[in-house]
DNA sequence: AAAATAAGTGTTATTTAGACACGAATAACA
DNA sequence: TGTTATTCGTGTCTAAATAACACTTATTTT
């Protein structure tokens, strides 16, 4: 039934930039390639799309294979299609990035892939154009998080304001005034205060908060200007 | 040299959403498909990528073929890869959108493609998932223009403040106070006042302005909050 | 009981946004 | 040639948002 007879076909892959936060640092989930070519080198998790599989679904599958997680935040980043990006054979790769709570990640299946969390500030050499993909993903994360409340995806369901601030400070490699920060974040109406405190972080303990799932969906688009002086922070 | 033996290969296309502005209305450049399948129906301009052609280059080529223009604003929008989006054969399409000054467009080559400018508010049925592509491009245009000074790409080199305001009003389907608008746009430091006036638009005439190319590159990222109450306008 | 630590909160000054109205320049026309 | 119609161009004031700033509270440790 193929009617586009004279055209060349190409491999199409999906690669995933998976960000995680451990309460302290931002990390990236990488694998040690077990297969040739480039065996033994660091790489993003990826795979070829299958004949009956939508792009999004392929990204979902790959994420699931590596982390065992389903239903996590996943967003298309960019299609990379330089002719020689994979020296073996021309492959167009659609990169996705996702945000997961690092503590939800169980190392179940990861041995199969030799997956490891790596500090975002200490990313090793990666194969192909994966470094470029990661750089773009970092940029987009900063960009988007300045405008939309997506960083909650990196936290557990219950989190404290200081934890949230740590996360923002890690993403922007900056520090914010905690009075202004908490006022701003609470004024969004997105957070619901819990009765329990997290006693782990300090002697006094900090109250847990939870996302108001209802308004979260609504306000996804209404979070502009979250970061002061974004001009200085966005690349 | 192909080592990924067991994988399926796919067609990869590029489709272009080409926006233009005629001083009054926003328009989209569409073609009447001359080839089967779907001959005679409206479509975005597109084509398959060639073996030695980067993605970006393919988008550039297609734009050039249709409009005769080179070096225009071109940005990757999204990769569309649903299994059955092209019923003939599975094709992954990477969509690009571009912004051109409609008056720079000469209908040189367009007869070959039966290209036509169509009002953005009156877009006909399009083949495949092209309607979805256009919707996403509209959304991204609004989104991005609220934050970055990209709409200048739709204007001639010299333009007046009222013309610029018309453009913003067309993009956001809203009207803005001209005093606040001009104060805001001039405060960016992006515009250089010219000595001549445009006498076409009014009896009094309006001064031309030109982009300060130097600061344009710098301030591409520093144009946040250009649109009042963006919450109401961004989808 | 004193000290150490991190949480939580309020005030003020500055900046920015948004609402608002009139004079100036020119062409068309009476 | 004076009057009218049209659009350009500008200034002020009020309200809201931002950012800078410091102390008290709760609790554990010593």
Short mmCIF file of C-alpha atoms (C1' of nucleotides) in Angstrom, two decimals:
data_model
loop_
_atom_site.label_atom_id
_atom_site.label_comp_id
_atom_site.label_asym_id
_atom_site.label_seq_id
_atom_site.Cartn_x
_atom_site.Cartn_y
_atom_site.Cartn_z
CA UNK A 1 0.00 0.00 0.00
CA UNK A 2 3.08 2.17 0.12
CA UNK A 3 2.69 4.85 -2.50
CA UNK A 4 5.60 7.12 -1.72
CA UNK A 5 7.83 4.84 -3.70
CA UNK A 6 10.90 6.88 -4.30
CA UNK A 7 11.50 8.12 -0.80
CA UNK A 8 14.11 6.95 1.65
CA UNK A 9 13.05 5.60 5.03
CA UNK A 10 14.93 6.22 8.25
CA UNK A 11 15.23 4.87 11.72
CA UNK A 12 13.29 6.88 14.26
CA UNK A 13 14.24 6.76 17.91
CA UNK A 14 13.09 8.27 21.14
CA UNK A 15 15.56 9.42 23.79
CA UNK A 16 14.58 10.41 27.30
CA UNK A 17 16.10 13.04 29.53
CA UNK A 18 14.96 12.00 32.98
CA UNK A 19 15.36 14.53 35.76
CA UNK A 20 15.14 13.65 39.42
CA UNK A 21 15.51 15.49 42.71
CA UNK A 22 16.67 13.89 45.94
CA UNK A 23 15.84 16.79 48.25
CA UNK A 24 19.26 18.25 47.78
CA UNK A 25 20.46 17.99 44.22
CA UNK A 26 19.10 17.71 40.76
CA UNK A 27 20.08 14.52 38.99
CA UNK A 28 19.84 12.86 35.65
CA UNK A 29 19.19 9.19 35.02
CA UNK A 30 21.77 7.74 32.64
CA UNK A 31 22.61 4.27 31.46
CA UNK A 32 25.80 2.51 30.67
CA UNK A 33 25.24 1.18 27.18
CA UNK A 34 25.28 -2.57 27.20
CA UNK A 35 25.16 -2.95 23.43
CA UNK A 36 27.39 -2.16 20.56
CA UNK A 37 28.00 0.33 19.18
CA UNK A 38 29.47 2.57 21.87
CA UNK A 39 29.23 -0.23 24.41
CA UNK A 40 30.21 0.88 27.89
CA UNK A 41 29.74 4.57 27.30
CA UNK A 42 27.19 6.74 29.04
CA UNK A 43 23.98 7.43 27.24
CA UNK A 44 20.45 8.62 27.64
CA UNK A 45 17.82 5.95 27.78
CA UNK A 46 16.30 5.48 24.37
CA UNK A 47 14.97 3.09 21.80
CA UNK A 48 13.51 2.77 18.36
CA UNK A 49 9.85 3.35 17.76
CA UNK A 50 7.81 0.33 16.86
CA UNK A 51 5.50 0.03 13.85
CA UNK A 52 2.29 0.28 15.83
CA UNK A 53 3.47 2.66 18.49
CA UNK A 54 2.81 6.40 18.64
CA UNK A 55 5.77 8.60 19.49
CA UNK A 56 4.43 9.52 22.90
CA UNK A 57 3.76 5.91 23.64
CA UNK A 58 7.30 4.93 22.77
CA UNK A 59 8.60 7.55 25.17
CA UNK A 60 6.27 6.20 27.82
CA UNK A 61 7.38 2.65 27.24
CA UNK A 62 11.04 3.53 27.47
CA UNK A 63 10.52 5.40 30.70
CA UNK A 64 8.59 2.50 32.10
CA UNK A 65 11.21 -0.01 31.11
CA UNK A 66 13.92 1.95 32.83
CA UNK A 67 12.19 3.11 35.99
CA UNK A 68 9.16 0.91 36.43
CA UNK A 69 7.12 4.09 36.68
CA UNK A 70 3.96 4.95 34.82
CA UNK A 71 2.03 8.16 34.50
CA UNK A 72 4.95 10.45 35.19
CA UNK A 73 5.49 13.86 33.69
CA UNK A 74 6.62 13.52 30.12
CA UNK A 75 6.98 16.22 27.51
CA UNK A 76 8.38 16.34 24.04
CA UNK A 77 11.55 18.36 23.88
CA UNK A 78 12.87 18.47 20.34
CA UNK A 79 13.49 16.37 17.27
CA UNK A 80 17.16 15.88 16.50
CA UNK A 81 17.84 14.95 12.94
CA UNK A 82 21.36 15.82 11.87
CA UNK A 83 22.53 13.51 9.15
CA UNK A 84 25.44 12.00 11.01
CA UNK A 85 24.27 12.21 14.59
CA UNK A 86 24.35 8.43 14.80
CA UNK A 87 27.35 7.31 12.78
CA UNK A 88 25.98 3.80 12.29
CA UNK A 89 22.95 4.76 10.31
CA UNK A 90 20.88 7.85 9.93
CA UNK A 91 18.44 8.03 12.82
CA UNK A 92 16.04 10.80 13.66
CA UNK A 93 15.60 11.03 17.40
CA UNK A 94 12.70 12.66 19.15
CA UNK A 95 13.81 13.65 22.63
CA UNK A 96 11.44 13.74 25.58
CA UNK A 97 12.12 14.96 29.04
CA UNK A 98 10.48 13.82 32.20
CA UNK A 99 10.40 14.77 35.84
CA UNK A 100 10.22 12.19 38.57
CA UNK A 101 10.38 12.07 42.31
CA UNK A 102 13.64 10.28 42.87
CA UNK A 103 12.35 8.49 45.94
CA UNK A 104 9.56 6.92 44.00
CA UNK A 105 12.10 5.37 41.74
CA UNK A 106 12.81 1.80 42.75
CA UNK A 107 15.86 0.27 41.24
CA UNK A 108 13.84 -2.75 40.18
CA UNK A 109 14.57 -3.10 36.53
CA UNK A 110 17.48 -0.80 36.32
CA UNK A 111 20.17 -3.44 36.69
CA UNK A 112 19.25 -4.65 33.28
CA UNK A 113 20.20 -1.26 31.94
CA UNK A 114 22.96 -0.28 34.36
CA UNK A 115 21.11 2.90 35.15
CA UNK A 116 22.51 5.48 37.52
CA UNK A 117 21.55 8.84 38.90
CA UNK A 118 24.21 11.38 38.08
CA UNK A 119 24.52 14.89 39.49
CA UNK A 120 23.36 17.40 36.92
CA UNK A 121 26.51 19.34 37.60
CA UNK A 122 28.72 16.35 36.89
CA UNK A 123 27.43 14.85 33.70
CA UNK A 124 29.96 12.62 31.96
CA UNK A 125 30.61 12.51 28.25
CA UNK A 126 27.63 11.08 26.46
CA UNK A 127 27.31 9.31 23.13
CA UNK A 128 26.11 10.91 19.92
CA UNK A 129 24.42 14.25 20.46
CA UNK A 130 23.08 13.34 23.88
CA UNK A 131 25.01 16.12 25.60
CA UNK A 132 23.29 18.60 23.37
CA UNK A 133 19.96 17.04 24.25
CA UNK A 134 20.65 17.36 27.95
CA UNK A 135 21.70 20.97 27.59
CA UNK A 136 18.53 21.80 25.77
CA UNK A 137 16.46 19.98 28.36
CA UNK A 138 18.11 21.90 31.20
CA UNK A 139 17.38 25.12 29.41
CA UNK A 140 13.79 24.17 28.82
CA UNK A 141 13.33 23.06 32.41
CA UNK A 142 14.51 26.43 33.67
CA UNK A 143 12.49 28.23 31.14
CA UNK A 144 9.29 26.39 31.75
CA UNK A 145 9.58 26.25 35.51
CA UNK A 146 9.87 30.03 35.60
CA UNK A 147 6.43 30.21 34.11
CA UNK A 148 4.62 27.03 35.03
CA UNK A 149 4.39 25.03 38.23
CA UNK A 150 6.04 21.90 36.90
CA UNK A 151 8.67 21.40 39.55
CA UNK A 152 6.16 19.79 41.87
CA UNK A 153 6.54 16.73 39.68
CA UNK A 154 9.99 16.30 41.16
CA UNK A 155 8.75 16.21 44.75
CA UNK A 156 6.88 13.61 46.77
CA UNK A 157 3.17 14.10 47.23
CA UNK A 158 3.74 15.80 50.55
CA UNK A 159 6.52 18.30 50.77
CA UNK A 160 7.49 21.31 52.83
CA UNK A 161 8.01 24.87 51.70
CA UNK A 162 11.72 24.72 52.50
CA UNK A 163 12.01 21.58 50.38
CA UNK A 164 10.27 23.33 47.53
CA UNK A 165 12.57 26.28 47.87
CA UNK A 166 15.61 24.00 47.83
CA UNK A 167 14.37 22.59 44.58
CA UNK A 168 13.90 25.99 42.98
CA UNK A 169 17.30 27.04 44.20
CA UNK A 170 18.84 23.91 42.71
CA UNK A 171 17.16 24.43 39.36
CA UNK A 172 18.19 28.06 39.10
CA UNK A 173 21.47 27.77 40.95
CA UNK A 174 20.44 30.82 42.90
CA UNK A 175 19.06 31.60 46.31
CA UNK A 176 15.80 33.30 47.06
CA UNK A 177 14.54 35.18 50.06
CA UNK A 178 12.43 32.71 51.98
CA UNK A 179 9.86 35.26 53.08
CA UNK A 180 9.19 36.38 49.55
CA UNK A 181 9.35 32.83 48.29
CA UNK A 182 6.78 31.43 50.65
CA UNK A 183 4.44 34.38 50.24
CA UNK A 184 4.59 33.99 46.50
CA UNK A 185 4.14 30.26 46.42
CA UNK A 186 1.26 30.35 48.89
CA UNK A 187 -0.45 33.15 47.04
CA UNK A 188 -0.93 30.90 44.05
CA UNK A 189 -3.56 28.98 45.94
CA UNK A 190 -2.04 25.75 44.70
CA UNK A 191 -0.91 24.44 48.05
CA UNK A 192 -2.93 22.89 50.83
CA UNK A 193 -1.40 22.86 54.29
CA UNK A 194 -1.37 19.50 56.05
CA UNK A 195 -1.59 18.88 59.76
CA UNK A 196 1.62 16.91 60.03
CA UNK A 197 5.10 18.24 60.09
CA UNK A 198 8.20 16.88 58.52
CA UNK A 199 10.53 16.44 61.44
CA UNK A 200 13.44 15.30 59.36
CA UNK A 201 14.76 18.59 58.11
CA UNK A 202 15.03 20.54 61.32
CA UNK A 203 14.42 20.57 65.04
CA UNK A 204 11.33 22.67 64.77
CA UNK A 205 9.93 20.73 61.86
CA UNK A 206 8.15 22.14 58.83
CA UNK A 207 4.56 21.68 57.85
CA UNK A 208 3.79 19.49 54.91
CA UNK A 209 1.86 20.83 51.97
CA UNK A 210 0.10 19.08 49.16
CA UNK A 211 -0.88 20.23 45.72
CA UNK A 212 -4.50 21.13 45.28
CA UNK A 213 -5.00 18.83 42.31
CA UNK A 214 -8.08 20.71 41.20
CA UNK A 215 -6.47 24.08 40.82
CA UNK A 216 -3.20 22.56 39.67
CA UNK A 217 -4.63 21.71 36.29
CA UNK A 218 -6.24 25.15 36.00
CA UNK A 219 -3.26 27.13 37.07
CA UNK A 220 -0.71 25.24 35.06
CA UNK A 221 -0.87 28.18 32.71
CA UNK A 222 -1.18 30.87 35.33
CA UNK A 223 2.09 30.80 37.09
CA UNK A 224 3.89 33.47 35.22
CA UNK A 225 6.64 35.47 36.82
CA UNK A 226 7.37 33.02 39.49
CA UNK A 227 11.04 33.74 39.45
CA UNK A 228 12.21 37.25 40.24
CA UNK A 229 14.26 38.89 37.51
CA UNK A 230 13.88 36.02 35.09
CA UNK A 231 16.01 37.90 32.60
CA UNK A 232 19.08 37.10 34.62
CA UNK A 233 18.30 33.45 34.96
CA UNK A 234 16.94 32.31 31.68
CA UNK A 235 19.66 31.73 29.20
CA UNK B 1 27.10 -0.52 7.28
CA UNK B 2 23.61 -0.67 8.77
CA UNK B 3 23.89 -2.46 12.08
CA UNK B 4 20.42 -1.94 13.52
CA UNK B 5 19.19 -4.83 11.49
CA UNK B 6 15.89 -5.70 13.03
CA UNK B 7 14.38 -2.24 13.17
CA UNK B 8 11.73 -0.78 10.94
CA UNK B 9 12.44 2.37 8.98
CA UNK B 10 9.91 5.13 8.41
CA UNK B 11 9.30 8.06 6.18
CA UNK B 12 10.21 11.35 7.78
CA UNK B 13 8.67 14.56 6.55
CA UNK B 14 8.82 18.22 7.35
CA UNK B 15 5.71 20.40 7.31
CA UNK B 16 5.78 24.18 7.54
CA UNK B 17 3.30 26.48 9.17
CA UNK B 18 4.02 29.81 7.51
CA UNK B 19 2.53 32.89 9.12
CA UNK B 20 2.31 36.21 7.36
CA UNK B 21 0.92 39.64 8.19
CA UNK B 22 -0.38 42.09 5.61
CA UNK B 23 -0.70 45.08 7.92
CA UNK B 24 -4.25 44.17 8.76
CA UNK B 25 -4.67 40.47 9.21
CA UNK B 26 -2.69 37.43 10.12
CA UNK B 27 -2.54 34.85 7.37
CA UNK B 28 -1.32 31.37 6.72
CA UNK B 29 0.28 30.15 3.52
CA UNK B 30 -1.42 26.99 2.28
CA UNK B 31 -1.19 24.93 -0.86
CA UNK B 32 -3.65 23.04 -2.93
CA UNK B 33 -2.15 19.61 -3.12
CA UNK B 34 -1.27 18.80 -6.69
CA UNK B 35 -0.41 15.16 -6.04
CA UNK B 36 -2.21 12.10 -4.98
CA UNK B 37 -3.15 11.18 -2.37
CA UNK B 38 -5.55 13.87 -1.25
CA UNK B 39 -5.10 15.74 -4.52
CA UNK B 40 -6.92 19.04 -4.56
CA UNK B 41 -7.29 19.37 -0.82
CA UNK B 42 -5.69 22.10 1.27
CA UNK B 43 -2.48 21.29 2.99
CA UNK B 44 0.54 22.75 4.65
CA UNK B 45 3.64 22.92 2.56
CA UNK B 46 5.83 19.94 3.28
CA UNK B 47 8.10 17.30 1.93
CA UNK B 48 10.21 14.31 2.77
CA UNK B 49 13.68 14.73 4.16
CA UNK B 50 16.49 13.70 1.90
CA UNK B 51 19.32 11.33 2.81
CA UNK B 52 21.98 14.01 3.12
CA UNK B 53 19.80 16.75 4.50
CA UNK B 54 19.53 17.86 8.12
CA UNK B 55 16.04 18.44 9.45
CA UNK B 56 16.47 22.18 9.69
CA UNK B 57 17.84 22.27 6.20
CA UNK B 58 14.84 20.42 4.84
CA UNK B 59 12.54 22.95 6.47
CA UNK B 60 14.60 25.71 4.94
CA UNK B 61 14.49 24.14 1.52
CA UNK B 62 10.75 23.71 1.62
CA UNK B 63 10.23 27.28 2.67
CA UNK B 64 12.50 28.45 -0.09
CA UNK B 65 10.77 26.35 -2.71
CA UNK B 66 7.41 27.79 -1.80
CA UNK B 67 8.21 31.42 -1.18
CA UNK B 68 11.55 32.08 -2.82
CA UNK B 69 12.70 33.47 0.51
CA UNK B 70 15.86 32.63 2.41
CA UNK B 71 16.99 33.47 5.90
CA UNK B 72 13.53 33.91 7.34
CA UNK B 73 12.47 33.09 10.87
CA UNK B 74 12.11 29.36 11.24
CA UNK B 75 11.62 27.38 14.40
CA UNK B 76 10.88 23.77 15.14
CA UNK B 77 7.40 23.33 16.52
CA UNK B 78 6.77 19.69 17.29
CA UNK B 79 7.24 16.17 15.97
CA UNK B 80 4.00 14.48 15.02
CA UNK B 81 4.22 10.74 14.95
CA UNK B 82 0.86 9.11 15.41
CA UNK B 83 0.77 5.75 13.69
CA UNK B 84 -1.98 6.52 11.25
CA UNK B 85 -1.58 10.24 10.73
CA UNK B 86 -0.81 9.61 7.08
CA UNK B 87 -3.05 6.74 5.97
CA UNK B 88 -0.82 5.86 3.04
CA UNK B 89 2.20 4.90 5.02
CA UNK B 90 3.52 5.68 8.43
CA UNK B 91 5.28 9.03 8.31
CA UNK B 92 6.78 10.97 11.16
CA UNK B 93 6.46 14.67 10.49
CA UNK B 94 8.52 17.36 12.11
CA UNK B 95 6.60 20.60 11.95
CA UNK B 96 8.31 23.98 11.72
CA UNK B 97 6.74 27.36 11.85
CA UNK B 98 8.00 30.50 10.27
CA UNK B 99 7.19 34.17 10.24
CA UNK B 100 7.49 36.25 7.14
CA UNK B 101 6.70 39.74 6.04
CA UNK B 102 3.93 39.13 3.57
CA UNK B 103 5.03 41.96 1.32
CA UNK B 104 8.43 40.42 0.86
CA UNK B 105 6.74 37.38 -0.51
CA UNK B 106 6.76 37.41 -4.28
CA UNK B 107 4.50 34.93 -5.93
CA UNK B 108 7.36 33.79 -8.12
CA UNK B 109 7.37 30.07 -7.68
CA UNK B 110 4.11 29.68 -5.94
CA UNK B 111 2.08 28.85 -9.04
CA UNK B 112 3.86 25.55 -9.15
CA UNK B 113 2.37 24.78 -5.76
CA UNK B 114 -0.93 26.64 -5.99
CA UNK B 115 -0.08 28.51 -2.84
CA UNK B 116 -2.46 30.97 -1.25
CA UNK B 117 -2.59 33.21 1.76
CA UNK B 118 -5.59 32.35 3.88
CA UNK B 119 -6.97 34.37 6.78
CA UNK B 120 -5.99 32.74 10.02
CA UNK B 121 -9.58 33.07 11.11
CA UNK B 122 -10.84 31.23 8.05
CA UNK B 123 -8.69 28.20 7.70
CA UNK B 124 -10.27 25.47 5.58
CA UNK B 125 -10.18 21.78 6.32
CA UNK B 126 -6.68 20.47 5.96
CA UNK B 127 -5.37 17.01 5.22
CA UNK B 128 -4.02 14.58 7.78
CA UNK B 129 -3.28 16.21 11.11
CA UNK B 130 -2.41 19.56 9.61
CA UNK B 131 -5.21 21.33 11.44
CA UNK B 132 -3.76 20.15 14.69
CA UNK B 133 -0.37 21.43 13.61
CA UNK B 134 -1.78 24.85 12.82
CA UNK B 135 -3.58 25.03 16.14
CA UNK B 136 -0.41 24.21 18.00
CA UNK B 137 1.52 26.76 15.98
CA UNK B 138 -1.03 29.46 16.76
CA UNK B 139 -0.78 28.62 20.41
CA UNK B 140 2.99 28.72 20.34
CA UNK B 141 3.04 31.99 18.44
CA UNK B 142 0.87 33.61 21.09
CA UNK B 143 2.81 32.07 23.85
CA UNK B 144 6.20 33.00 22.54
CA UNK B 145 5.27 36.48 21.38
CA UNK B 146 4.06 37.31 24.87
CA UNK B 147 7.56 36.71 26.10
CA UNK B 148 9.90 37.34 23.19
CA UNK B 149 10.03 40.00 20.52
CA UNK B 150 9.46 37.69 17.58
CA UNK B 151 6.58 39.47 15.92
CA UNK B 152 8.95 41.93 14.28
CA UNK B 153 9.72 39.11 11.87
CA UNK B 154 6.27 39.64 10.42
CA UNK B 155 6.85 43.30 9.65
CA UNK B 156 8.91 45.11 7.03
CA UNK B 157 12.24 46.50 8.10
CA UNK B 158 10.69 49.88 8.75
CA UNK B 159 7.38 49.97 10.51
CA UNK B 160 5.34 52.35 12.61
CA UNK B 161 4.17 51.91 16.17
CA UNK B 162 0.52 51.78 15.09
CA UNK B 163 1.41 49.01 12.62
CA UNK B 164 3.16 47.09 15.37
CA UNK B 165 0.17 47.51 17.61
CA UNK B 166 -2.15 46.27 14.87
CA UNK B 167 -0.03 43.17 14.64
CA UNK B 168 -0.14 42.48 18.36
CA UNK B 169 -3.86 43.07 18.37
CA UNK B 170 -4.28 40.62 15.52
CA UNK B 171 -2.19 37.96 17.21
CA UNK B 172 -4.02 38.24 20.51
CA UNK B 173 -7.40 39.14 19.11
CA UNK B 174 -7.55 41.92 21.67
CA UNK B 175 -7.04 45.65 21.77
CA UNK B 176 -4.51 47.49 23.82
CA UNK B 177 -4.31 51.03 25.07
CA UNK B 178 -2.03 52.79 22.63
CA UNK B 179 -0.42 54.99 25.25
CA UNK B 180 0.58 52.05 27.38
CA UNK B 181 1.53 50.07 24.32
CA UNK B 182 3.89 52.61 22.90
CA UNK B 183 5.45 53.38 26.26
CA UNK B 184 6.08 49.71 26.82
CA UNK B 185 7.47 48.96 23.41
CA UNK B 186 9.73 51.99 23.40
CA UNK B 187 11.02 51.23 26.88
CA UNK B 188 12.56 48.02 25.61
CA UNK B 189 15.21 50.02 23.83
CA UNK B 190 14.77 47.80 20.80
CA UNK B 191 13.43 50.44 18.47
CA UNK B 192 15.25 53.22 16.69
CA UNK B 193 13.17 56.13 15.47
CA UNK B 194 13.68 57.08 11.83
CA UNK B 195 13.37 60.51 10.34
CA UNK B 196 10.75 59.62 7.75
CA UNK B 197 7.09 59.14 8.30
CA UNK B 198 4.74 56.63 6.81
CA UNK B 199 2.11 58.75 5.16
CA UNK B 200 -0.01 55.85 4.04
CA UNK B 201 -1.86 55.05 7.21
CA UNK B 202 -3.18 58.44 8.18
CA UNK B 203 -3.29 62.10 7.35
CA UNK B 204 -0.82 63.02 10.00
CA UNK B 205 1.55 60.18 9.21
CA UNK B 206 3.43 58.06 11.70
CA UNK B 207 7.15 57.87 12.25
CA UNK B 208 8.94 54.79 11.10
CA UNK B 209 10.98 52.74 13.51
CA UNK B 210 13.59 50.12 12.93
CA UNK B 211 14.87 47.33 15.10
CA UNK B 212 18.17 47.95 16.77
CA UNK B 213 19.77 44.79 15.45
CA UNK B 214 22.44 44.85 18.12
CA UNK B 215 20.14 44.81 21.08
CA UNK B 216 17.60 42.62 19.30
CA UNK B 217 19.80 39.57 19.66
CA UNK B 218 20.52 40.41 23.30
CA UNK B 219 17.00 41.17 24.30
CA UNK B 220 15.40 38.26 22.55
CA UNK B 221 15.20 36.73 25.98
CA UNK B 222 14.33 39.88 27.86
CA UNK B 223 10.91 40.75 26.69
CA UNK B 224 8.86 39.13 29.38
CA UNK B 225 5.48 40.49 30.33
CA UNK B 226 4.90 42.25 27.15
CA UNK B 227 1.24 41.45 27.09
CA UNK B 228 -0.96 42.66 29.95
CA UNK B 229 -2.74 39.91 31.84
CA UNK B 230 -1.19 37.11 29.86
CA UNK B 231 -3.16 34.60 31.90
CA UNK B 232 -6.28 35.56 30.04
CA UNK B 233 -4.72 35.32 26.64
CA UNK B 234 -2.48 32.32 26.69
CA UNK B 235 -4.38 29.15 26.33
"C1'" DA C 1 18.40 25.96 81.60
"C1'" DA C 2 21.09 27.67 77.93
"C1'" DA C 3 22.42 27.30 73.20
"C1'" DA C 4 21.81 26.02 68.60
"C1'" DT C 5 19.07 25.39 64.52
"C1'" DA C 6 15.78 26.02 61.09
"C1'" DA C 7 10.73 27.50 60.55
"C1'" DG C 8 7.59 30.99 60.11
"C1'" DT C 9 5.93 35.57 59.62
"C1'" DG C 10 5.11 41.43 58.63
"C1'" DT C 11 6.48 46.13 57.03
"C1'" DT C 12 8.15 49.39 53.96
"C1'" DA C 13 10.00 51.41 49.73
"C1'" DT C 14 10.36 51.00 44.98
"C1'" DT C 15 8.87 49.67 40.62
"C1'" DT C 16 5.61 48.46 37.29
"C1'" DA C 17 1.02 48.16 35.31
"C1'" DG C 18 -3.09 49.99 33.84
"C1'" DA C 19 -6.71 53.39 33.42
"C1'" DC C 20 -7.56 57.58 31.49
"C1'" DA C 21 -7.97 62.53 27.78
"C1'" DC C 22 -6.32 66.00 25.12
"C1'" DG C 23 -3.34 68.71 21.75
"C1'" DA C 24 -0.84 68.41 17.14
"C1'" DA C 25 -0.41 67.47 12.22
"C1'" DT C 26 -2.39 66.94 8.00
"C1'" DA C 27 -5.66 66.06 4.14
"C1'" DA C 28 -10.23 66.58 2.42
"C1'" DC C 29 -13.77 69.38 1.60
"C1'" DA C 30 -17.01 73.23 1.94
"C1'" DT D 1 -9.01 79.62 2.91
"C1'" DG D 2 -11.16 78.18 6.86
"C1'" DT D 3 -13.46 74.18 8.87
"C1'" DT D 4 -13.79 69.39 9.73
"C1'" DA D 5 -12.30 64.76 10.16
"C1'" DT D 6 -8.75 61.57 11.13
"C1'" DT D 7 -5.00 59.48 13.35
"C1'" DC D 8 -0.66 60.27 15.74
"C1'" DG D 9 1.68 61.16 19.92
"C1'" DT D 10 2.14 62.04 24.62
"C1'" DG D 11 1.63 62.64 30.50
"C1'" DT D 12 -0.42 61.78 35.05
"C1'" DC D 13 -2.26 59.36 38.63
"C1'" DT D 14 -3.66 55.19 41.21
"C1'" DA D 15 -3.23 50.56 42.35
"C1'" DA D 16 -0.73 46.45 42.50
"C1'" DA D 17 3.40 43.77 42.57
"C1'" DT D 18 8.04 43.19 43.74
"C1'" DA D 19 11.98 43.06 46.50
"C1'" DA D 20 14.63 44.23 50.47
"C1'" DC D 21 14.85 43.60 55.08
"C1'" DA D 22 14.91 41.07 60.90
"C1'" DC D 23 12.88 39.15 64.53
"C1'" DT D 24 10.18 35.50 67.12
"C1'" DT D 25 8.92 30.57 67.73
"C1'" DA D 26 9.45 25.65 68.29
"C1'" DT D 27 12.30 22.13 69.31
"C1'" DT D 28 16.49 19.36 70.17
"C1'" DT D 29 21.02 19.08 72.03
"C1'" DT D 30 24.23 19.85 75.54
#
